[in-house]
Coordinates of C-alpha atoms and ligand atoms in Angstrom, one line a residue:
X1 CA -62.4 30.0 -24.0
X2 CA -59.1 30.0 -25.9
X3 CA -58.4 33.4 -24.4
X4 CA -59.1 32.0 -20.9
X5 CA -56.6 29.2 -21.6
X6 CA -53.9 31.5 -22.7
X7 CA -54.5 33.8 -19.7
X8 CA -54.2 30.8 -17.4
X9 CA -50.9 29.8 -18.9
X10 CA -49.5 33.3 -18.5
X11 CA -50.6 33.6 -14.9
X12 CA -49.1 30.2 -14.2
X13 CA -45.7 31.2 -15.6
X14 CA -45.6 34.4 -13.7
X15 CA -46.6 32.7 -10.4
X16 CA -44.0 30.0 -11.1
X17 CA -41.3 32.6 -11.0
X18 CA -42.1 33.4 -7.4
X19 CA -41.7 29.8 -6.3
X20 CA -39.2 29.6 -3.4
X21 CA -39.7 26.0 -2.1
X22 CA -41.2 22.7 -2.9
X23 CA -44.3 23.4 -0.6
X24 CA -45.3 26.4 -2.7
X25 CA -44.7 24.4 -5.9
X26 CA -47.0 21.7 -4.7
X27 CA -49.7 24.3 -3.9
X28 CA -49.3 25.7 -7.4
X29 CA -49.8 22.3 -8.9
X30 CA -53.0 21.8 -7.1
X31 CA -54.2 25.2 -8.0
X32 CA -53.7 24.8 -11.7
X33 CA -53.6 21.1 -12.4
X34 CA -55.5 19.6 -9.6
X35 CA -58.8 17.8 -10.1
X36 CA -60.7 20.9 -8.9
X37 CA -58.0 23.2 -10.3
X38 CA -58.3 26.0 -12.8
X39 CA -57.5 24.0 -15.9
X40 CA -60.1 21.3 -15.0
X41 CA -62.8 23.9 -14.5
X42 CA -62.1 25.5 -17.9
X43 CA -62.2 22.0 -19.5
X44 CA -65.5 21.3 -17.9
X45 CA -66.9 24.1 -20.1
X46 CA -65.8 22.4 -23.3
X47 CA -68.9 20.3 -23.5
X48 CA -71.0 23.5 -23.9
X49 CA -69.0 24.7 -26.9
X50 CA -70.2 24.6 -30.5
X51 CA -69.3 21.3 -32.1
X52 CA -66.8 22.9 -34.6
X53 CA -64.9 24.6 -31.8
X54 CA -64.6 21.6 -29.5
X55 CA -61.6 19.9 -31.2
X56 CA -59.5 23.0 -31.5
X57 CA -60.1 24.1 -27.9
X58 CA -59.7 20.6 -26.7
X59 CA -56.4 20.3 -28.4
X60 CA -55.1 23.6 -27.1
X61 CA -56.2 22.7 -23.6
X62 CA -54.3 19.4 -23.8
X63 CA -51.2 21.1 -25.2
X64 CA -51.2 23.6 -22.3
X65 CA -51.8 20.8 -19.8
X66 CA -48.8 18.9 -21.2
X67 CA -46.6 21.9 -21.1
X68 CA -47.5 22.8 -17.6
X69 CA -46.9 19.3 -16.4
X70 CA -43.5 19.3 -18.1
X71 CA -42.5 22.6 -16.5
X72 CA -43.6 21.4 -13.1
X73 CA -41.6 18.3 -13.4
X74 CA -38.5 20.2 -14.4
X75 CA -38.9 22.8 -11.6
X76 CA -39.5 20.1 -9.0
X77 CA -36.3 18.3 -10.1
X78 CA -34.3 21.5 -9.9
X79 CA -35.5 22.3 -6.4
X80 CA -34.9 18.7 -5.2
X81 CA -31.4 18.6 -6.7
X82 CA -30.1 21.9 -5.6
X83 CA -28.5 21.5 -2.1
X84 CA -29.5 25.1 -1.4
X85 CA -32.7 25.2 0.4
X86 CA -34.3 28.2 -1.0
X87 CA -36.8 28.4 1.9
X88 CA -36.6 31.8 3.5
X89 CA -33.5 32.7 1.5
X90 CA -32.0 36.0 2.6
X91 CA -29.3 37.1 0.2
X92 CA -28.1 39.7 2.8
X93 CA -27.0 37.1 5.3
X94 CA -23.3 36.3 5.5
X95 CA -22.2 33.1 3.9
X96 CA -22.0 29.8 5.8
X97 CA -18.5 29.3 7.3
X98 CA -16.9 26.1 6.2
X99 CA -15.0 24.2 8.8
X100 CA -11.4 23.5 8.1
X101 CA -9.1 21.1 9.9
X102 CA -6.5 22.2 12.5
X103 CA -3.6 20.9 14.4
X104 CA -4.0 18.5 17.3
X105 CA -3.0 20.1 20.6
X106 CA 0.0 17.7 20.9
X107 CA 1.2 18.8 17.5
X108 CA 0.8 22.4 18.4
X109 CA 3.0 22.0 21.5
X110 CA 5.5 19.8 19.7
X111 CA 6.0 22.4 17.0
X112 CA 6.5 25.1 19.6
X113 CA 9.2 23.0 21.3
X114 CA 10.9 22.2 18.0
X115 CA 11.0 25.8 17.1
X116 CA 12.4 26.8 20.5
X117 CA 15.1 24.2 20.3
X118 CA 16.0 24.9 16.7
X119 CA 16.7 28.5 17.8
X120 CA 19.2 27.1 20.3
X121 CA 21.0 25.1 17.6
X122 CA 19.4 21.7 18.2
X123 CA 18.5 19.5 15.3
X124 CA 15.3 17.5 15.2
X125 CA 15.5 13.7 14.7
X126 CA 13.1 10.9 14.3
X127 CA 13.7 7.2 14.9
X128 CA 12.2 3.7 15.1
X129 CA 9.2 3.0 17.3
X130 CA 9.7 -0.7 16.9
X131 CA 13.1 -1.1 18.6
X132 CA 15.5 -3.7 19.7
X133 CA 16.1 -4.6 23.4
X134 CA 19.6 -3.3 22.9
X135 CA 18.9 0.4 22.1
X136 CA 15.9 0.6 24.4
X137 CA 17.6 -0.9 27.4
X138 CA 21.0 -2.6 27.3
X139 CA 22.9 0.3 25.6
X140 CA 21.4 2.6 28.2
X141 CA 23.0 0.8 31.1
X142 CA 20.0 -1.4 31.7
X143 CA 21.2 -4.9 31.2
X144 CA 18.9 -7.9 31.2
X145 CA 17.5 -8.7 34.7
X146 CA 18.2 -5.1 35.8
X147 CA 15.3 -4.1 38.1
X148 CA 14.9 -0.8 36.2
X149 CA 13.3 -2.7 33.3
X150 CA 10.4 -3.3 35.5
X151 CA 9.7 0.4 35.9
X152 CA 8.8 0.6 32.2
X153 CA 6.2 -2.0 31.4
X154 CA 7.0 -3.1 28.0
X155 CA 5.1 -4.4 24.9
X156 CA 7.3 -7.2 23.7
X157 CA 7.3 -8.2 20.1
X158 CA 8.7 -11.5 18.7
X159 CA 12.4 -11.9 18.7
X160 CA 13.7 -9.6 21.5
X161 CA 12.1 -6.6 19.9
X162 CA 9.7 -4.2 21.6
X163 CA 7.7 -1.0 21.2
X164 CA 10.0 1.6 22.5
X165 CA 9.1 2.6 26.1
X166 CA 10.9 6.0 25.8
X167 CA 12.5 8.2 23.3
X168 CA 15.8 7.5 25.0
X169 CA 16.2 4.6 22.6
X170 CA 17.7 7.2 20.2
X171 CA 20.5 8.4 22.5
X172 CA 23.0 5.7 21.5
X173 CA 21.7 5.5 17.9
X174 CA 22.4 9.2 17.5
X175 CA 25.9 9.2 19.1
X176 CA 26.9 6.2 17.0
X177 CA 25.7 8.0 13.9
X178 CA 26.8 11.6 14.5
X179 CA 29.4 11.5 17.2
X180 CA 30.2 14.6 19.2
X181 CA 29.6 17.5 19.5
X182 CA 25.9 16.7 19.3
X183 CA 22.8 18.7 19.9
X184 CA 19.4 17.2 19.1
X185 CA 15.9 16.6 20.2
X186 CA 13.8 13.5 19.3
X187 CA 10.1 14.0 19.7
X188 CA 7.9 10.9 19.3
X189 CA 5.5 8.3 20.3
X190 CA 6.3 5.9 23.1
X191 CA 4.4 2.9 24.4
X192 CA 3.8 1.3 27.8
X193 CA 2.0 -1.9 28.7
X194 CA -0.3 -0.2 31.1
X195 CA -4.0 -0.1 32.0
X196 CA -5.4 3.3 31.2
X197 CA -7.1 5.8 33.4
X198 CA -7.2 9.6 33.6
X199 CA -3.5 9.9 33.9
X200 CA -2.2 6.8 32.2
X201 CA -2.1 5.9 28.5
X202 CA -0.5 3.0 26.7
X203 CA 0.6 5.4 24.0
X204 CA 1.9 8.9 24.6
X205 CA 4.5 11.4 23.5
X206 CA 7.9 12.4 24.8
X207 CA 10.6 14.7 23.6
X208 CA 14.1 13.5 24.3
X209 CA 16.9 16.0 24.4
X210 CA 20.6 15.2 24.1
X211 CA 23.5 17.6 24.1
X212 CA 27.1 16.2 24.2
X213 CA 30.2 18.3 24.0
X214 CA 33.3 19.1 26.0
X215 CA 32.5 20.5 29.5
X216 CA 28.8 20.2 29.4
X217 CA 27.3 20.6 32.9
X218 CA 24.1 21.0 34.8
X219 CA 24.1 24.7 34.4
X220 CA 23.8 24.2 30.6
X221 CA 20.8 21.9 31.2
X222 CA 19.0 24.4 33.4
X223 CA 19.6 27.3 31.0
X224 CA 18.3 25.3 28.0
X225 CA 15.2 24.2 29.8
X226 CA 14.3 27.7 31.1
X227 CA 14.6 29.0 27.6
X228 CA 12.3 26.2 26.3
X229 CA 9.7 26.7 29.1
X230 CA 9.4 30.4 28.4
X231 CA 8.7 29.6 24.8
X232 CA 6.0 27.2 25.7
X233 CA 4.3 29.1 28.5
X234 CA 5.2 32.6 27.2
X235 CA 6.6 33.8 30.5
X236 CA 9.6 33.1 32.7
X237 CA 9.1 29.8 34.6
X238 CA 11.1 28.9 37.7
X239 CA 12.5 25.4 37.9
X240 CA 14.2 23.3 40.6
X241 CA 16.0 20.0 40.6
X242 CA 15.4 17.0 42.9
X243 CA 17.6 13.9 42.8
X244 CA 16.1 11.1 40.6
X245 CA 17.4 7.7 39.5
X246 CA 17.7 6.6 35.9
X247 CA 20.5 4.1 35.0
X248 CA 21.5 6.2 31.9
X249 CA 22.2 9.4 33.7
X250 CA 24.6 10.3 36.6
X251 CA 23.7 12.3 38.5
X252 CA 20.0 12.0 37.6
X253 CA 17.3 14.5 38.5
X254 CA 13.6 15.3 38.4
X255 CA 13.0 18.8 37.2
X256 CA 10.0 20.6 38.6
X257 CA 8.5 23.8 37.4
X258 CA 6.8 26.4 39.6
X259 CA 3.1 25.7 39.5
X260 CA 1.7 27.6 36.4
X261 CA -1.7 27.8 38.0
X262 CA -1.1 29.3 41.5
X263 CA 2.5 30.5 40.6
X264 CA 3.9 28.8 43.7
X265 CA 1.3 29.7 46.3
X266 CA -0.1 26.2 46.5
X267 CA -3.3 24.8 44.9
X268 CA -5.0 21.5 44.1
X269 CA -3.0 21.0 40.8
X270 CA 0.4 21.1 42.6
X271 CA -1.1 19.5 45.7
X272 CA -0.3 22.6 47.7
X273 CA 3.4 22.3 47.1
X274 CA 3.8 25.1 44.6
X275 CA 5.7 22.8 42.2
X276 CA 4.8 20.4 39.5
X277 CA 6.9 17.6 38.2
X278 CA 8.0 18.3 34.6
X279 CA 10.7 16.0 33.4
X280 CA 13.5 13.6 34.4
X281 CA 17.0 14.6 33.3
X282 CA 20.6 14.3 34.2
X283 CA 24.2 14.1 32.9
X284 CA 24.7 11.3 30.4
X285 CA 26.2 8.2 32.1
X286 CA 29.7 7.4 31.0
X287 CA 28.6 3.9 30.0
X288 CA 26.1 5.4 27.5
X289 CA 28.8 7.7 26.0
X290 CA 31.0 4.6 25.6
X291 CA 28.2 2.7 24.0
X292 CA 27.9 5.6 21.6
X293 CA 31.6 5.3 20.8
X294 CA 32.7 8.4 22.7
X295 CA 35.4 8.8 25.4
X296 CA 33.8 9.8 28.7
X297 CA 37.0 11.4 29.7
X298 CA 36.8 13.8 26.9
X299 CA 33.1 14.4 26.5
X300 CA 30.1 14.9 28.8
X301 CA 26.5 15.8 28.1
X302 CA 23.0 16.1 29.4
X303 CA 19.9 14.3 28.5
X304 CA 16.3 14.9 29.4
X305 CA 13.0 13.1 28.7
X306 CA 10.3 15.8 28.5
X307 CA 6.8 14.3 28.9
X308 CA 5.3 16.1 25.9
X309 CA 1.8 14.7 26.6
X310 CA 2.1 15.9 30.2
X311 CA 3.1 19.3 29.0
X312 CA 0.1 19.5 26.7
X313 CA -2.2 18.6 29.5
X314 CA -0.7 21.3 31.7
X315 CA -0.7 23.9 29.1
X316 CA -4.4 23.4 28.1
X317 CA -5.5 22.1 31.6
X318 CA -6.7 18.8 30.2
X319 CA -7.7 16.5 33.1
X320 CA -7.9 13.2 31.3
X321 CA -5.1 11.9 29.1
X322 CA -7.4 9.6 27.2
X323 CA -9.1 12.6 25.6
X324 CA -6.0 13.3 23.5
X325 CA -6.3 10.1 21.5
X326 CA -10.1 9.7 21.6
X327 CA -10.6 11.4 18.3
X328 CA -13.7 13.0 19.9
X329 CA -14.5 16.1 17.9
X330 CA -16.2 17.8 20.8
X331 CA -12.8 17.8 22.5
X332 CA -10.6 18.5 19.4
X333 CA -12.7 21.5 18.3
X334 CA -11.7 23.4 21.4
X335 CA -8.1 24.0 20.2
Ligands
LIG401 N1 13.6 7.9 29.4 C1 13.2 8.2 30.8 C2 11.7 7.8 30.9 O1 11.0 7.7 30.0 C3 13.3 9.7 31.0 C4 14.7 10.2 31.0 C5 15.2 10.7 29.8 C6 15.5 10.3 32.1 C7 16.5 11.3 29.8 C8 16.7 10.9 32.1 C9 17.2 11.4 30.9 O2 11.3 7.6 32.0

């Protein structure tokens, strides 16, 4: 009987080594330690033993039972604790790929733009999003009661402050601080008091550009923009100018690009016109140069307000602006 007990123990340990999951471990427990298990059936024979043998065998059986229970407990704990599910483990499979974060599409395009402008000698500036009425409007030739204020619905904050409605708020700040010649872009977040739909958001991104020097003209503006667009779209993009009104530029334009989808043939994106509106721009208004402390007789410049968010939507063909700030991983993981 003692031999049987030792044998049982050995068999148990060699079977235990093959355990791959908790189901199998449970089966093993029933097989050896269950009420109708192997140990129980051996113990049932104890009563037929000679009296002097009973205590010794009984003690051995109890020791083995205790040991097996202990080992079971430990094995169970290990299997439970290890995050690895050993079930059907195949060591030849490639490892699980861990997901790492990545840049937001707006950041990707912003960085491309920054890089393209840096190559043209532009510096990159940041500035306040909480702005005064003065820099957002008045200094830009938009005095109080000017109707142009109504074209940019504004979030007003106590005390004549506001959330900037455009990155143009930095034009006069930069001229005051750095004077001329000046070459810079100011990418950043802007805010409009607007109800949202697929093409409107209360918060979006623009990239302002400002170049001031002697003899700056529209030809300079077009050349700079073409170089930028080929960096973003990785091909030459045709542009055209239409007149546009903004109080802080004179003359003012809307710059269109040839439709990047149909390449000018006409499609639903460009409403069959072959062109898509890209950005407002123009030559800096003399009043703005003055506000910045410069003599408009001596200096001239161009400014543009690139709709960064719009550009992102065009580049990746995103049809709902709200997706960009939704934080929805199903959307974000596509970039
Ligand atoms: N700030 C203007 C807007 O947001 C765009 C603009 C910038 C127009 C620079 C001309 C020059 O609508």
